[in-house]
Tab-separated table of N, CA, C and O in Angstrom:
chain	number	residue	atom	x	y	z
A	1	MET	N	3.834	-6.068	9.639
A	1	MET	CA	3.877	-7.191	10.559
A	1	MET	C	4.810	-8.270	10.005
A	1	MET	O	4.698	-8.631	8.832
A	2	PRO	N	5.685	-8.795	10.821
A	2	PRO	CA	6.528	-9.892	10.339
A	2	PRO	C	5.723	-11.170	10.148
A	2	PRO	O	4.745	-11.413	10.849
A	3	ILE	N	6.127	-11.971	9.184
A	3	ILE	CA	5.469	-13.257	8.940
A	3	ILE	C	6.069	-14.271	9.901
A	3	ILE	O	7.277	-14.481	9.927
A	4	SER	N	5.208	-14.899	10.718
A	4	SER	CA	5.701	-15.807	11.745
A	4	SER	C	5.464	-17.278	11.409
A	4	SER	O	5.972	-18.149	12.097
A	5	HIS	N	4.685	-17.546	10.382
A	5	HIS	CA	4.334	-18.921	10.037
A	5	HIS	C	4.044	-18.973	8.544
A	5	HIS	O	3.750	-17.948	7.936
A	6	PHE	N	4.103	-20.149	7.931
A	6	PHE	CA	3.879	-20.237	6.490
A	6	PHE	C	2.420	-20.033	6.102
A	6	PHE	O	2.104	-19.841	4.934
A	7	ALA	N	1.501	-20.067	7.053
A	7	ALA	CA	0.075	-19.902	6.747
A	7	ALA	C	-0.593	-19.057	7.829
A	7	ALA	O	-0.042	-18.843	8.905
A	8	ASN	N	-1.794	-18.586	7.529
A	8	ASN	CA	-2.616	-17.833	8.478
A	8	ASN	C	-1.947	-16.568	8.992
A	8	ASN	O	-1.944	-16.285	10.181
A	9	ASN	N	-1.386	-15.778	8.098
A	9	ASN	CA	-0.799	-14.494	8.444
A	9	ASN	C	-1.724	-13.400	7.925
A	9	ASN	O	-1.920	-13.276	6.724
A	10	ASP	N	-2.271	-12.613	8.839
A	10	ASP	CA	-3.266	-11.609	8.464
A	10	ASP	C	-2.759	-10.584	7.462
A	10	ASP	O	-3.491	-10.125	6.605
A	11	SER	N	-1.498	-10.205	7.528
A	11	SER	CA	-0.995	-9.158	6.638
A	11	SER	C	-0.321	-9.708	5.387
A	11	SER	O	0.231	-8.966	4.602
A	12	TRP	N	-0.387	-11.006	5.179
A	12	TRP	CA	0.305	-11.635	4.060
A	12	TRP	C	-0.564	-11.637	2.818
A	12	TRP	O	-1.781	-11.801	2.875
A	13	CYS	N	0.050	-11.472	1.657
A	13	CYS	CA	-0.634	-11.581	0.375
A	13	CYS	C	0.005	-12.719	-0.392
A	13	CYS	O	1.205	-12.946	-0.295
A	14	ASP	N	-0.775	-13.450	-1.167
A	14	ASP	CA	-0.230	-14.633	-1.837
A	14	ASP	C	0.765	-14.268	-2.932
A	14	ASP	O	0.942	-13.117	-3.283
A	15	ASP	N	1.419	-15.287	-3.475
A	15	ASP	CA	2.503	-15.071	-4.416
A	15	ASP	C	2.043	-14.880	-5.861
A	15	ASP	O	2.843	-14.948	-6.776
A	16	VAL	N	0.773	-14.595	-6.071
A	16	VAL	CA	0.304	-14.292	-7.417
A	16	VAL	C	0.235	-12.773	-7.587
A	16	VAL	O	-0.362	-12.257	-8.496
A	17	SER	N	0.856	-12.060	-6.705
A	17	SER	CA	1.025	-10.606	-6.803
A	17	SER	C	-0.254	-9.824	-6.559
A	17	SER	O	-0.550	-8.894	-7.280
A	18	ASP	N	-1.006	-10.171	-5.562
A	18	ASP	CA	-2.105	-9.293	-5.204
A	18	ASP	C	-1.842	-8.747	-3.817
A	18	ASP	O	-1.222	-9.365	-2.994
A	19	GLY	N	-2.306	-7.562	-3.590
A	19	GLY	CA	-2.109	-6.942	-2.285
A	19	GLY	C	-2.055	-5.441	-2.405
A	19	GLY	O	-2.134	-4.882	-3.488
A	20	SER	N	-1.935	-4.805	-1.252
A	20	SER	CA	-1.897	-3.349	-1.258
A	20	SER	C	-0.501	-2.862	-1.633
A	20	SER	O	0.501	-3.518	-1.365
A	21	VAL	N	-0.469	-1.695	-2.261
A	21	VAL	CA	0.782	-1.089	-2.692
A	21	VAL	C	0.822	0.329	-2.147
A	21	VAL	O	-0.128	1.082	-2.277
A	22	ARG	N	1.934	0.659	-1.517
A	22	ARG	CA	2.158	2.022	-1.023
A	22	ARG	C	3.476	2.509	-1.611
A	22	ARG	O	4.399	1.731	-1.793
A	23	ALA	N	3.550	3.804	-1.896
A	23	ALA	CA	4.775	4.333	-2.491
A	23	ALA	C	5.008	5.766	-2.040
A	23	ALA	O	4.067	6.496	-1.718
A	24	GLU	N	6.265	6.151	-1.996
A	24	GLU	CA	6.657	7.531	-1.767
A	24	GLU	C	7.540	7.959	-2.930
A	24	GLU	O	8.389	7.195	-3.389
A	25	LEU	N	7.328	9.174	-3.405
A	25	LEU	CA	8.117	9.704	-4.515
A	25	LEU	C	9.114	10.729	-3.977
A	25	LEU	O	8.734	11.644	-3.250
A	26	ALA	N	10.369	10.551	-4.323
A	26	ALA	CA	11.397	11.524	-3.964
A	26	ALA	C	11.614	12.425	-5.176
A	26	ALA	O	12.133	11.986	-6.198
A	27	LEU	N	11.218	13.674	-5.065
A	27	LEU	CA	11.333	14.623	-6.161
A	27	LEU	C	12.752	15.192	-6.219
A	27	LEU	O	13.478	15.189	-5.215
A	28	PRO	N	13.163	15.693	-7.396
A	28	PRO	CA	14.530	16.212	-7.553
A	28	PRO	C	14.901	17.318	-6.557
A	28	PRO	O	16.046	17.438	-6.161
A	29	LYS	N	13.921	18.119	-6.122
A	29	LYS	CA	14.211	19.210	-5.181
A	29	LYS	C	14.310	18.719	-3.733
A	29	LYS	O	14.547	19.502	-2.833
A	30	GLY	N	14.104	17.404	-3.518
A	30	GLY	CA	14.220	16.855	-2.170
A	30	GLY	C	12.891	16.626	-1.472
A	30	GLY	O	12.859	16.062	-0.380
A	31	ASP	N	11.794	17.097	-2.066
A	31	ASP	CA	10.482	16.869	-1.472
A	31	ASP	C	10.107	15.389	-1.594
A	31	ASP	O	10.456	14.731	-2.570
A	32	ILE	N	9.392	14.889	-0.594
A	32	ILE	CA	8.886	13.518	-0.634
A	32	ILE	C	7.363	13.572	-0.605
A	32	ILE	O	6.778	14.199	0.269
A	33	VAL	N	6.753	12.934	-1.598
A	33	VAL	CA	5.297	12.930	-1.732
A	33	VAL	C	4.803	11.494	-1.568
A	33	VAL	O	5.288	10.587	-2.236
A	34	ALA	N	3.841	11.303	-0.668
A	34	ALA	CA	3.250	9.972	-0.481
A	34	ALA	C	2.113	9.792	-1.480
A	34	ALA	O	1.210	10.619	-1.570
A	35	ALA	N	2.182	8.723	-2.259
A	35	ALA	CA	1.120	8.416	-3.223
A	35	ALA	C	-0.048	7.771	-2.491
A	35	ALA	O	0.114	7.190	-1.417
A	36	GLU	N	-1.223	7.859	-3.081
A	36	GLU	CA	-2.396	7.207	-2.508
A	36	GLU	C	-2.209	5.694	-2.554
A	36	GLU	O	-1.796	5.154	-3.586
A	37	PRO	N	-2.493	4.978	-1.464
A	37	PRO	CA	-2.382	3.511	-1.510
A	37	PRO	C	-3.395	2.927	-2.488
A	37	PRO	O	-4.463	3.498	-2.708
A	38	ALA	N	-3.046	1.809	-3.076
A	38	ALA	CA	-3.931	1.149	-4.041
A	38	ALA	C	-3.846	-0.355	-3.841
A	38	ALA	O	-2.932	-0.866	-3.202
A	39	TRP	N	-4.825	-1.060	-4.392
A	39	TRP	CA	-4.855	-2.511	-4.331
A	39	TRP	C	-4.571	-3.033	-5.731
A	39	TRP	O	-5.176	-2.586	-6.694
A	40	VAL	N	-3.638	-3.961	-5.841
A	40	VAL	CA	-3.229	-4.482	-7.142
A	40	VAL	C	-3.532	-5.971	-7.205
A	40	VAL	O	-3.244	-6.700	-6.260
A	41	ILE	N	-4.129	-6.396	-8.299
A	41	ILE	CA	-4.401	-7.814	-8.515
A	41	ILE	C	-3.792	-8.211	-9.851
A	41	ILE	O	-4.047	-7.571	-10.864
A	42	VAL	N	-2.971	-9.246	-9.830
A	42	VAL	CA	-2.330	-9.738	-11.043
A	42	VAL	C	-2.605	-11.227	-11.144
A	42	VAL	O	-2.417	-11.955	-10.175
A	43	GLY	N	-3.042	-11.674	-12.295
A	43	GLY	CA	-3.318	-13.094	-12.494
A	43	GLY	C	-2.039	-13.903	-12.622
A	43	GLY	O	-0.967	-13.360	-12.859
A	44	PRO	N	-2.135	-15.209	-12.474
A	44	PRO	CA	-0.947	-16.058	-12.612
A	44	PRO	C	-0.415	-16.007	-14.040
A	44	PRO	O	-1.156	-15.750	-14.976
A	45	PRO	N	0.877	-16.256	-14.210
A	45	PRO	CA	1.461	-16.164	-15.551
A	45	PRO	C	0.965	-17.278	-16.471
A	45	PRO	O	0.666	-18.376	-16.038
A	46	ASP	N	0.872	-16.946	-17.733
A	46	ASP	CA	0.514	-17.926	-18.758
A	46	ASP	C	1.518	-17.718	-19.894
A	46	ASP	O	1.240	-17.039	-20.868
A	47	PHE	N	2.697	-18.300	-19.723
A	47	PHE	CA	3.792	-18.033	-20.642
A	47	PHE	C	3.614	-18.695	-21.999
A	47	PHE	O	4.067	-18.191	-22.994
A	48	ALA	N	2.986	-19.853	-22.045
A	48	ALA	CA	2.806	-20.567	-23.304
A	48	ALA	C	1.434	-21.226	-23.297
A	48	ALA	O	1.098	-21.956	-22.367
A	49	PRO	N	0.611	-20.992	-24.306
A	49	PRO	CA	-0.752	-21.537	-24.314
A	49	PRO	C	-0.852	-23.050	-24.093
A	49	PRO	O	-1.752	-23.486	-23.382
A	50	PRO	N	0.041	-23.895	-24.654
A	50	PRO	CA	-0.142	-25.337	-24.430
A	50	PRO	C	0.278	-25.811	-23.037
A	50	PRO	O	0.035	-26.947	-22.671
A	51	ILE	N	0.898	-24.927	-22.251
A	51	ILE	CA	1.346	-25.307	-20.910
A	51	ILE	C	0.359	-24.758	-19.890
A	51	ILE	O	0.021	-23.573	-19.914
A	52	SER	N	-0.096	-25.602	-18.984
A	52	SER	CA	-1.053	-25.173	-17.957
A	52	SER	C	-0.411	-24.184	-16.995
A	52	SER	O	0.802	-24.206	-16.767
A	53	ASN	N	-1.240	-23.336	-16.397
A	53	ASN	CA	-0.770	-22.386	-15.391
A	53	ASN	C	-0.334	-23.116	-14.134
A	53	ASN	O	-0.794	-24.221	-13.845
A	54	LEU	N	0.523	-22.464	-13.357
A	54	LEU	CA	0.915	-22.996	-12.060
A	54	LEU	C	-0.238	-22.827	-11.087
A	54	LEU	O	-0.812	-21.744	-10.987
A	55	VAL	N	-0.599	-23.882	-10.385
A	55	VAL	CA	-1.650	-23.812	-9.377
A	55	VAL	C	-1.181	-24.536	-8.130
A	55	VAL	O	-0.316	-25.401	-8.184
A	56	THR	N	-1.788	-24.187	-7.009
A	56	THR	CA	-1.435	-24.856	-5.764
A	56	THR	C	-2.227	-26.143	-5.624
A	56	THR	O	-3.262	-26.334	-6.272
A	57	LEU	N	-1.760	-27.028	-4.767
A	57	LEU	CA	-2.482	-28.261	-4.495
A	57	LEU	C	-3.852	-27.962	-3.908
A	57	LEU	O	-4.834	-28.622	-4.189
A	58	TYR	N	-3.944	-26.891	-3.095
A	58	TYR	CA	-5.220	-26.485	-2.536
A	58	TYR	C	-6.221	-26.156	-3.647
A	58	TYR	O	-7.374	-26.571	-3.596
A	59	ASP	N	-5.777	-25.417	-4.665
A	59	ASP	CA	-6.658	-25.068	-5.780
A	59	ASP	C	-7.174	-26.314	-6.500
A	59	ASP	O	-8.337	-26.397	-6.847
A	60	VAL	N	-6.285	-27.281	-6.712
A	60	VAL	CA	-6.672	-28.535	-7.393
A	60	VAL	C	-7.682	-29.297	-6.552
A	60	VAL	O	-8.702	-29.763	-7.042
A	61	ALA	N	-7.433	-29.412	-5.249
A	61	ALA	CA	-8.340	-30.132	-4.354
A	61	ALA	C	-9.690	-29.435	-4.259
A	61	ALA	O	-10.739	-30.066	-4.275
A	62	TYR	N	-9.660	-28.105	-4.179
A	62	TYR	CA	-10.910	-27.337	-4.095
A	62	TYR	C	-11.742	-27.528	-5.364
A	62	TYR	O	-12.949	-27.713	-5.303
A	63	GLN	N	-11.086	-27.470	-6.516
A	63	GLN	CA	-11.793	-27.642	-7.775
A	63	GLN	C	-12.350	-29.054	-7.912
A	63	GLN	O	-13.432	-29.251	-8.447
A	64	ALA	N	-11.621	-30.044	-7.409
A	64	ALA	CA	-12.074	-31.434	-7.506
A	64	ALA	C	-13.310	-31.691	-6.656
A	64	ALA	O	-14.129	-32.543	-6.982
A	65	THR	N	-13.482	-30.948	-5.560
A	65	THR	CA	-14.622	-31.155	-4.668
A	65	THR	C	-15.802	-30.262	-5.026
A	65	THR	O	-16.859	-30.383	-4.440
A	66	SER	N	-15.616	-29.358	-5.958
A	66	SER	CA	-16.704	-28.420	-6.338
A	66	SER	C	-17.628	-29.037	-7.368
A	66	SER	O	-17.301	-29.839	-8.161
């Protein structure tokens, strides 16, 4: 599905790299094999311990009200 708006897109996954992954393998003999779909979750980067992770304003506001 094409993304039509910056928010509220049913098929969209956020930019922290989570979402479904599908793949097809092209073998040397020309056969194409579809791999089983999987769900991948990756946490936000933490490049240097003294530097805080990148978070959205929504995350900050949600945490402040919790």
